[in-house]
CSV table of C-alpha atoms and ligand atoms in Angstrom, one decimal:
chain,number,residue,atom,x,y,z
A,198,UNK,CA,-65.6,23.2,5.0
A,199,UNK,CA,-63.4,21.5,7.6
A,200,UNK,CA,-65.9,18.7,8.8
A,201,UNK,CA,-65.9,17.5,4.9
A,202,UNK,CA,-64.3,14.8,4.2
A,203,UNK,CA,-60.7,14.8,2.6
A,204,UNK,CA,-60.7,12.8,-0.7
A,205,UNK,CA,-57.8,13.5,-2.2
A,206,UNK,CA,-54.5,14.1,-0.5
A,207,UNK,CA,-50.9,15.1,-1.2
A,208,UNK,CA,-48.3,14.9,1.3
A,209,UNK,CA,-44.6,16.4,0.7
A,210,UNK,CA,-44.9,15.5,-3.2
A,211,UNK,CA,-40.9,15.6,-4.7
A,212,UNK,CA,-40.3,14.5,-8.0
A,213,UNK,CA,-36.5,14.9,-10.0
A,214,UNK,CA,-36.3,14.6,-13.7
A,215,UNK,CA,-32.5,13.9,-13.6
A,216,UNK,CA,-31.1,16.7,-11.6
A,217,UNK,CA,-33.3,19.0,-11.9
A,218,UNK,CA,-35.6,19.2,-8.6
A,219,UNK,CA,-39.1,19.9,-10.6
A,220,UNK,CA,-42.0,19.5,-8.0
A,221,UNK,CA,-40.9,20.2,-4.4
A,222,UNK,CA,-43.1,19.3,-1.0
A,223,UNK,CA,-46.3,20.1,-2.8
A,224,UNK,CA,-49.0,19.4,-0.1
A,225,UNK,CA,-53.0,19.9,-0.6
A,226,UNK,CA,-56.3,18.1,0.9
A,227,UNK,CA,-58.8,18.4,-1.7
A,228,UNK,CA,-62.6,17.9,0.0
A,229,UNK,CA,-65.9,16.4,-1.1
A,230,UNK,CA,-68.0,18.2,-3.1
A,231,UNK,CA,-65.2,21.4,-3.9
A,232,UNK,CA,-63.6,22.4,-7.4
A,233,UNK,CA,-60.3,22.9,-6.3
A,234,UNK,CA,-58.1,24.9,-8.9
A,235,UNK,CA,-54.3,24.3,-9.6
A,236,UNK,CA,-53.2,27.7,-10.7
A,237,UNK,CA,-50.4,28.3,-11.9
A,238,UNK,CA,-47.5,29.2,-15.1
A,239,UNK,CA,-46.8,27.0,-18.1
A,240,UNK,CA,-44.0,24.9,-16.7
A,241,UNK,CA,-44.8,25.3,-12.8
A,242,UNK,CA,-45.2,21.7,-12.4
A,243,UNK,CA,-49.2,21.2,-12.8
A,244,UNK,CA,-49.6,18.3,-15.2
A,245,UNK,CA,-46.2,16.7,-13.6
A,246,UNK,CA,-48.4,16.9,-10.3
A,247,UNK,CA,-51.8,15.5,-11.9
A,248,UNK,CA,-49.8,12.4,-13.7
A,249,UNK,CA,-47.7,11.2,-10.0
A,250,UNK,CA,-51.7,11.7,-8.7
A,251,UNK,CA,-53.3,9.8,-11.4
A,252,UNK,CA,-50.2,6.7,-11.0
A,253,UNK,CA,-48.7,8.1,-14.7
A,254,UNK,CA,-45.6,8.6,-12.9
A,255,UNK,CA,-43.5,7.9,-10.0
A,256,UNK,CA,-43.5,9.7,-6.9
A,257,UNK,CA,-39.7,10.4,-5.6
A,258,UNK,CA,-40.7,11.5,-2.3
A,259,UNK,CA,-44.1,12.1,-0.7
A,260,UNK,CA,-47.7,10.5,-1.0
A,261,UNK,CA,-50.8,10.6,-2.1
A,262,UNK,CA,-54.1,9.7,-1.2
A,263,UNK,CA,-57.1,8.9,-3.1
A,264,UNK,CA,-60.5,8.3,-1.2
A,265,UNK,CA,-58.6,7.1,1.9
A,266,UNK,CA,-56.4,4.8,-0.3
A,267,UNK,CA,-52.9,5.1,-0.3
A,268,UNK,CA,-51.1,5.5,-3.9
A,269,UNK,CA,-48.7,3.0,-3.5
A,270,UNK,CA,-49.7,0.6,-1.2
A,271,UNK,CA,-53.6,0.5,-2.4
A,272,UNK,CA,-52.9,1.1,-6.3
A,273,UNK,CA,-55.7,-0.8,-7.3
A,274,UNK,CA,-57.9,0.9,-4.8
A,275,UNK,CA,-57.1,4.1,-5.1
A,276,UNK,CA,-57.1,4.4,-9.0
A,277,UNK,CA,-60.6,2.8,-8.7
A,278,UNK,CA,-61.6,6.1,-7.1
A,279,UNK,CA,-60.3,8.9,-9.3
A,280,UNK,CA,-61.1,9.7,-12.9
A,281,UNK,CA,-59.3,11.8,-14.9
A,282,UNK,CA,-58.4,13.5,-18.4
A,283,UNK,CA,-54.8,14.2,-19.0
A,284,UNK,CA,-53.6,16.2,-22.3
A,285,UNK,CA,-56.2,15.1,-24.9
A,286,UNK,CA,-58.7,12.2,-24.2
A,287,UNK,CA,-58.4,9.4,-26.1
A,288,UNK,CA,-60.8,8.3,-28.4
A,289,UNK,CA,-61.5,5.8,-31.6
A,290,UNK,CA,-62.7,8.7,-33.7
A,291,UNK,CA,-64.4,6.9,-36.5
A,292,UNK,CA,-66.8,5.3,-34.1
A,293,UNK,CA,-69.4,6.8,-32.3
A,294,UNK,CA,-69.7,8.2,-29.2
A,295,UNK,CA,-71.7,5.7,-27.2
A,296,UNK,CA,-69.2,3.2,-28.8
A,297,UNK,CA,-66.6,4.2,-27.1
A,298,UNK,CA,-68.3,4.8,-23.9
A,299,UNK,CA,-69.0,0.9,-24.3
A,300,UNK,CA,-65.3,0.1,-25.1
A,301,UNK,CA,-64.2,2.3,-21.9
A,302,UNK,CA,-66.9,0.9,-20.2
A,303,UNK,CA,-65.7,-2.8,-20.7
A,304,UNK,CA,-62.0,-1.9,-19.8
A,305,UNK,CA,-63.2,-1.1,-16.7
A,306,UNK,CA,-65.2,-4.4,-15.8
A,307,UNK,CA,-68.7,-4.9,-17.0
A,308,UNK,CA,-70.5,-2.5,-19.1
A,309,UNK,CA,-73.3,-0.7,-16.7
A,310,UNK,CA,-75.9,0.6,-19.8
A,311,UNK,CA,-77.9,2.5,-17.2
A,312,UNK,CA,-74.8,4.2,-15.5
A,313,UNK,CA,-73.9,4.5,-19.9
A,314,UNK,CA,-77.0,6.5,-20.4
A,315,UNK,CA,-76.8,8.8,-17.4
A,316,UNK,CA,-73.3,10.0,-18.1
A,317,UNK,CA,-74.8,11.0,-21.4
A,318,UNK,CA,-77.0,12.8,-20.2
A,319,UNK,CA,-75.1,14.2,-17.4
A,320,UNK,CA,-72.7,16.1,-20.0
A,321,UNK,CA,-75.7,16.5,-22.2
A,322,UNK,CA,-74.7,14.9,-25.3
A,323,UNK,CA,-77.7,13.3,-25.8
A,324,UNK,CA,-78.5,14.1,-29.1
A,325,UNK,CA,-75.4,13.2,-30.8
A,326,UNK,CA,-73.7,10.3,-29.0
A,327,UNK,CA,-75.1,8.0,-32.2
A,328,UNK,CA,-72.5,10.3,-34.2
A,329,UNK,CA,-69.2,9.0,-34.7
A,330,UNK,CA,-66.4,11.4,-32.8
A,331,UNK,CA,-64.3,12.5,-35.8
A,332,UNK,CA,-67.7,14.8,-36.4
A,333,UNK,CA,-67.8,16.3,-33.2
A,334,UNK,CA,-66.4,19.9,-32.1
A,335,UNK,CA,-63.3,20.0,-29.5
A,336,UNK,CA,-66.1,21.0,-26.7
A,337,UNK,CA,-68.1,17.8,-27.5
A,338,UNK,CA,-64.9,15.6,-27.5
A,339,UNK,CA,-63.9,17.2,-23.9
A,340,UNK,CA,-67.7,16.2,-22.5
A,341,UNK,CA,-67.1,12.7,-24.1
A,342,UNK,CA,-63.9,12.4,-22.5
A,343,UNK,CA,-65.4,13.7,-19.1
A,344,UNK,CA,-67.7,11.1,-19.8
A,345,UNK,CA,-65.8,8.4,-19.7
A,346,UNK,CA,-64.1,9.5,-16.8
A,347,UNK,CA,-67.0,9.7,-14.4
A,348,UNK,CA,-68.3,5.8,-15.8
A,349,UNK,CA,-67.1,4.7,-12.7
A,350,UNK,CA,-68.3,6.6,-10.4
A,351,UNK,CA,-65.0,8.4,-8.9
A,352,UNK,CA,-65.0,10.4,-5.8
A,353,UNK,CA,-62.3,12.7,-7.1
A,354,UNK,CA,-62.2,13.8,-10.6
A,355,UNK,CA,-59.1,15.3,-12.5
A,356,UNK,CA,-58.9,17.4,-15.3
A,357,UNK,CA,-55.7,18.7,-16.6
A,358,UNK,CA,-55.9,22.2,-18.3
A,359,UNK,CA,-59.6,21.1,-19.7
A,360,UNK,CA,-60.0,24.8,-21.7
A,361,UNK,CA,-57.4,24.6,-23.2
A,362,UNK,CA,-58.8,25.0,-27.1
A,363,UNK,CA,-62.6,25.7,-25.9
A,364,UNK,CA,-64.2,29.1,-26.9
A,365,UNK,CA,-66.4,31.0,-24.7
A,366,UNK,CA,-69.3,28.6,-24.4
A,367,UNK,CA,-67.6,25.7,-24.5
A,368,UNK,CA,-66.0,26.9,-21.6
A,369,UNK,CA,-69.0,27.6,-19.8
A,370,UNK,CA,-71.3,24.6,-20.9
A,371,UNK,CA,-67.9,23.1,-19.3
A,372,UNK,CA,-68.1,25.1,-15.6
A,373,UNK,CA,-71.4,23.7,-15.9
A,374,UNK,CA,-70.9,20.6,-15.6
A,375,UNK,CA,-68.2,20.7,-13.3
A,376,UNK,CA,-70.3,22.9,-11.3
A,377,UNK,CA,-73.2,20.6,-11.3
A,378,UNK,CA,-71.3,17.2,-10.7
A,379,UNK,CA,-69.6,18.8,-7.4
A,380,UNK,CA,-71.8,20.8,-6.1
A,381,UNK,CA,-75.0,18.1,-6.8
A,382,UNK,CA,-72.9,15.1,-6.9
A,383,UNK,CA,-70.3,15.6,-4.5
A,384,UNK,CA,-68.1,14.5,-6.3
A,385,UNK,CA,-64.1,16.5,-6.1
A,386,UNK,CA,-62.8,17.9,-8.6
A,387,UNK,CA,-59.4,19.1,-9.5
A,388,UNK,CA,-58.7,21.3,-12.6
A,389,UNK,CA,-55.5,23.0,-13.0
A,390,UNK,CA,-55.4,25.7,-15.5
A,391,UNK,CA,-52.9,28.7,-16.2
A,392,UNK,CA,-56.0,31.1,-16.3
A,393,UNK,CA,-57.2,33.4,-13.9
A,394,UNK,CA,-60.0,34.5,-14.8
A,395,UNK,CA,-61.7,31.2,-15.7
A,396,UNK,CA,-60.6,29.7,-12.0
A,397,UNK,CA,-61.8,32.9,-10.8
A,398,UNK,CA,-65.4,31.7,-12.0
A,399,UNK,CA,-65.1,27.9,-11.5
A,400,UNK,CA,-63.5,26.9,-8.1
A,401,UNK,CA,-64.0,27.2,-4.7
A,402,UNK,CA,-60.6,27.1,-3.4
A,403,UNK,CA,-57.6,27.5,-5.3
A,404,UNK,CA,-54.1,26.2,-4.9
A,405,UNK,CA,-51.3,28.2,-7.0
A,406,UNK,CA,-48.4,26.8,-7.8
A,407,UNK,CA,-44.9,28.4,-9.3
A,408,UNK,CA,-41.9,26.6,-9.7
A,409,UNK,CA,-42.9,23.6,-8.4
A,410,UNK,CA,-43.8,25.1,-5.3
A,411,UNK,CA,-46.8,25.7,-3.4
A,412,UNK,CA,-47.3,29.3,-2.8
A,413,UNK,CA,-50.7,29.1,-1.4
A,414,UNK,CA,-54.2,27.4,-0.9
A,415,UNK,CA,-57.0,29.2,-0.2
A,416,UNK,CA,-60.5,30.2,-1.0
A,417,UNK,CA,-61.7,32.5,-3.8
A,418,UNK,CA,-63.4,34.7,-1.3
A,419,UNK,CA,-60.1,34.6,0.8
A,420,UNK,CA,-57.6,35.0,-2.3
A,421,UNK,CA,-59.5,38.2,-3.3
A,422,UNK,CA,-60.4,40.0,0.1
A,423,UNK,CA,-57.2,39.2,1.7
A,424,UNK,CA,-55.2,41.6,3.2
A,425,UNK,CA,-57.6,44.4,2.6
A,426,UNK,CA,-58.2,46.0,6.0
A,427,UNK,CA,-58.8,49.1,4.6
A,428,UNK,CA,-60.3,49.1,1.3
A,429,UNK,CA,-60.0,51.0,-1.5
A,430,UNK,CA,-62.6,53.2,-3.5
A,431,UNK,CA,-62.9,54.4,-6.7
A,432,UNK,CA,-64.2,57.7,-6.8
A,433,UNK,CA,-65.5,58.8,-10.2
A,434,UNK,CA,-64.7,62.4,-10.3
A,435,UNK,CA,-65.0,65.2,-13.0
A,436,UNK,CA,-62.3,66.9,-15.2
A,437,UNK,CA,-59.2,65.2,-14.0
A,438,UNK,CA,-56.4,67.7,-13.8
A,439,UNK,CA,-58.0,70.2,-11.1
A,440,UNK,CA,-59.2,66.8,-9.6
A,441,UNK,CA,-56.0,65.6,-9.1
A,442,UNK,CA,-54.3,68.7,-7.9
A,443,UNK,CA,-57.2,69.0,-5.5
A,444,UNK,CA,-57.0,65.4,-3.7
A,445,UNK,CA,-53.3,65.8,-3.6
A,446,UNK,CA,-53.7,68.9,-1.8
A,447,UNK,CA,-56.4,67.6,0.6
A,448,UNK,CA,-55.9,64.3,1.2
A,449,UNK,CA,-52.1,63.1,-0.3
A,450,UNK,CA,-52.0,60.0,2.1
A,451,UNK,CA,-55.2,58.8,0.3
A,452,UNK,CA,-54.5,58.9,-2.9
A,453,UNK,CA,-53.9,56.1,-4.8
A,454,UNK,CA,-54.0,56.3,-8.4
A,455,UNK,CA,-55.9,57.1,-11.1
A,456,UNK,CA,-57.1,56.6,-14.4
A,457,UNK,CA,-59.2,59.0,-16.4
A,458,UNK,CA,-61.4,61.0,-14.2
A,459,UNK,CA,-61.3,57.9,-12.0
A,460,UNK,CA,-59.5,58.1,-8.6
A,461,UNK,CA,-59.0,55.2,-6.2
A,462,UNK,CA,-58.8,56.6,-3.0
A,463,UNK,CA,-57.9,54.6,0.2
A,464,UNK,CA,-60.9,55.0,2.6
A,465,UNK,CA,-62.9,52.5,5.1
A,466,UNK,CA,-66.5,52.0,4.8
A,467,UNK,CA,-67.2,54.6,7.4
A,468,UNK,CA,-65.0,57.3,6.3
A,469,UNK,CA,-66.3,57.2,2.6
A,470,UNK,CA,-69.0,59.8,3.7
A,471,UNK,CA,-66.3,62.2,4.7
A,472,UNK,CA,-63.7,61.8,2.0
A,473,UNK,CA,-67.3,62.8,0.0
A,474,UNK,CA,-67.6,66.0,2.0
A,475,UNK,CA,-63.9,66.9,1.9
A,476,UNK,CA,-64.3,66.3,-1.9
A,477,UNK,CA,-67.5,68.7,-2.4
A,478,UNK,CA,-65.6,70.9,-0.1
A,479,UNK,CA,-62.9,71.5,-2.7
A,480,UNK,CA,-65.8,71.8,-4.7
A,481,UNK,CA,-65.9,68.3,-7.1
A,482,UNK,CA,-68.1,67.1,-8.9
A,483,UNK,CA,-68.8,62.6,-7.8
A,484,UNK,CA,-70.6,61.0,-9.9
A,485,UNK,CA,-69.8,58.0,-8.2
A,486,UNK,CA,-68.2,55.8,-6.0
A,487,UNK,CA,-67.2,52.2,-5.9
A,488,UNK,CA,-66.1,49.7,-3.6
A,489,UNK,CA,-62.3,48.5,-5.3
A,490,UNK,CA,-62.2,44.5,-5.1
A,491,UNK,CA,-59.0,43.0,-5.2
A,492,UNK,CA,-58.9,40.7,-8.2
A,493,UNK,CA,-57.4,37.5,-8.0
A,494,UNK,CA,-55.2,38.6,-10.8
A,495,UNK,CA,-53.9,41.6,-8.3
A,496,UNK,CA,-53.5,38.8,-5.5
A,497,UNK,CA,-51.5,36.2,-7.9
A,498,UNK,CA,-49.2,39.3,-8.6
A,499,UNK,CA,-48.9,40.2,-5.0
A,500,UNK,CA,-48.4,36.6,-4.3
A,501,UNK,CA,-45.9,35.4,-7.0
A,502,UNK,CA,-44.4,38.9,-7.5
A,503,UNK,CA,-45.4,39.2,-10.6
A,504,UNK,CA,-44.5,38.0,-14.3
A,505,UNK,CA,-46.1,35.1,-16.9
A,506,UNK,CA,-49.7,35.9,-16.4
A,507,UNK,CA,-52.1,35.1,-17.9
A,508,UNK,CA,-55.5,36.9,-17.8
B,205,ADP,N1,-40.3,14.0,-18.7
B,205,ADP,C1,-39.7,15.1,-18.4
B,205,ADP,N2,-38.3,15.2,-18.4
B,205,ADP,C2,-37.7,16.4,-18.0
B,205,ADP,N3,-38.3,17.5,-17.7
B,205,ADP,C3,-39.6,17.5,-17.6
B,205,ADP,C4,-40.4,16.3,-18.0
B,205,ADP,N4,-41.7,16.6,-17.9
B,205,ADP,C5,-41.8,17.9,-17.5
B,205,ADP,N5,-40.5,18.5,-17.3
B,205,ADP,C6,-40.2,19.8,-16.9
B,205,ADP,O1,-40.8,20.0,-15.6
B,205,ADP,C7,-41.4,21.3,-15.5
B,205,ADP,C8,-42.8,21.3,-15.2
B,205,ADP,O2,-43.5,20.8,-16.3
B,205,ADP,P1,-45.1,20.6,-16.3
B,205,ADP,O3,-45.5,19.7,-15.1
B,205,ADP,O4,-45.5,20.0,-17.6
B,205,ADP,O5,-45.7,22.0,-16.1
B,205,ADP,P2,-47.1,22.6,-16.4
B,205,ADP,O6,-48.0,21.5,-16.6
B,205,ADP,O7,-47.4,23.4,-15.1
B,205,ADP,O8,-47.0,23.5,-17.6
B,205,ADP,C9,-41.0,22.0,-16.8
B,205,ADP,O9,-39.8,22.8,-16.6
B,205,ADP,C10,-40.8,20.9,-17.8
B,205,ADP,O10,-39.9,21.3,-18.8
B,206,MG,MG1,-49.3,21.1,-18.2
């Protein structure tokens, strides 16, 4: 990861709406080829962030770098490497899809009917981009907007809460997408989001923000193994009252919780197979035992101390 090539950058990021200090020294290198997650509450400064990347706003302190290009001294330049969707894309809705890929297109420079028709295909909207947009569902509009925002080939792509409104396979037909333009493309891209679970599934790193601070950056793998130097494991145990009498009189320092007749005990790899014996010892019946993985959910609790989750 660290010989790829940094194509979006923020450096020391500080923005004030009056007094209020709202986004303070927020720092992150975004690489080639990654989806990089911006995690983090309603109100901890995400879309604030996105708009003083994308040159919506003004930056108070800081910079930020697109494809090499400064912000502010290379506007032009650097704008002419990002694409982005902030809040909803806009559209003419009583015209058809490919219409306004030709209208977008146009704003931009020349209209490039080849790089049209692979976009298309690229978010697979093939069959209806004749349609006009006021027909098409809230999943169709997003690809549509993502769309237009890759026409010009950007090296970083931005996409501010994109699931927000999507159900279940909109989202995925989404983390498609996403998956296959960075991973195949190599193209960046950035997608904040106040969901777990879905960043869980789409990005390789993630950055979590709260209060318009950084907290952390780090990768999914590292976010969810982290501090876990001696794992936990649940055992699945029968009838749960002598069980849990037992283990607390045989092993109290293990013991971790439970729920049901299920007991998460604290154990290495290597000592699992004795934990087992101690617990046929006492004479109890495993039907099981499994490896505990920290979620990222536990890890953003551990990290943020808790409070305005969202699963
Ligand atoms: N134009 C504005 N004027 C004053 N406060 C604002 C403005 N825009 C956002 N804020 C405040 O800044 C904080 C961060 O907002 P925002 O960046 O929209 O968070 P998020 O996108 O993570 O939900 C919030 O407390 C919000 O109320
Ligand atoms: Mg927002």
């Amino acid at each position: 990861m660290n010989e790829k090539k940094v194509v979006l950058k923020a450096e020391k990021l500080n923005k004030h709406f009056g007094k209020k200090h709202i986004i303070k020294d927020v720092s992150f290198d975004v690489f080639e080829g990654e989806i990089f997650g911006f995690l983090g509450p309603n109100g901890s400064g995400k879309t604030t962030t996105i708009k003083m990347i994308m040159g919506l706003l003004d930056i108070d302190t800081g910079f930020v770098q697109i494809g090499g290009f400064d912000r502010e001294k290379n506007f032009e330049d650097s704008l002419a490497q990002i694409g982005g969707i902030i809040e909803n894309p806009d559209t003419y809705s009583y015209l058809s899809g490919y219409k306004n890929l030709e209208i977008y297109s146009r704003l931009r420079g020349k209209v490039d009917k080849t790089r049209i028709a692979e976009v298309i295909k690229l978010v697979g909207l093939e069959k209806r981009i004749m349609d006009k947009v006021k027909t098409y569902s809230l999943g169709m509009k997003q690809r549509l907007g993502l769309a237009q925002a890759i026409l010009h080939h950007p090296k970083v792509l931005v996409l501010d809460e994109p699931t927000n409104g999507l159900d279940p396979a909109g989202i995925k037909e989404l983390r498609d997408i996403l998956k296959y333009l960075s991973h195949e493309e190599g193209i960046a891209v950035f997608v904040s989001s106040h969901i777990l679970s879905e960043m869980e599934l789409l990005c390789d790193r993630v950055c979590i923000i709260d209060a318009g601070k950084v907290l952390k950056t780090e990768s999914i793998g590292q976010i969810t193994d982290s501090g876990n130097n001696e794992s936990d494991y649940e055992f699945i145990i029968g009838d749960e009252s002598v069980a849990l009498q037992k283990i607390q009189e045989i092993m109290p320092e293990r013991y971790r919780s439970n729920t049901q007749n299920k007991f998460i005990l604290a154990a290495n790899e290597e000592e699992v197979p004795e934990v087992i014996k101690m617990l046929c010892s006492a004479d109890l019946k495993i039907f099981g035992v499994i490896p505990s993985v920290r979620t990222l959910e536990q890890s953003f609790m551990e990290i943020t101390g808790g409070g305005n989750v969202i699963v």
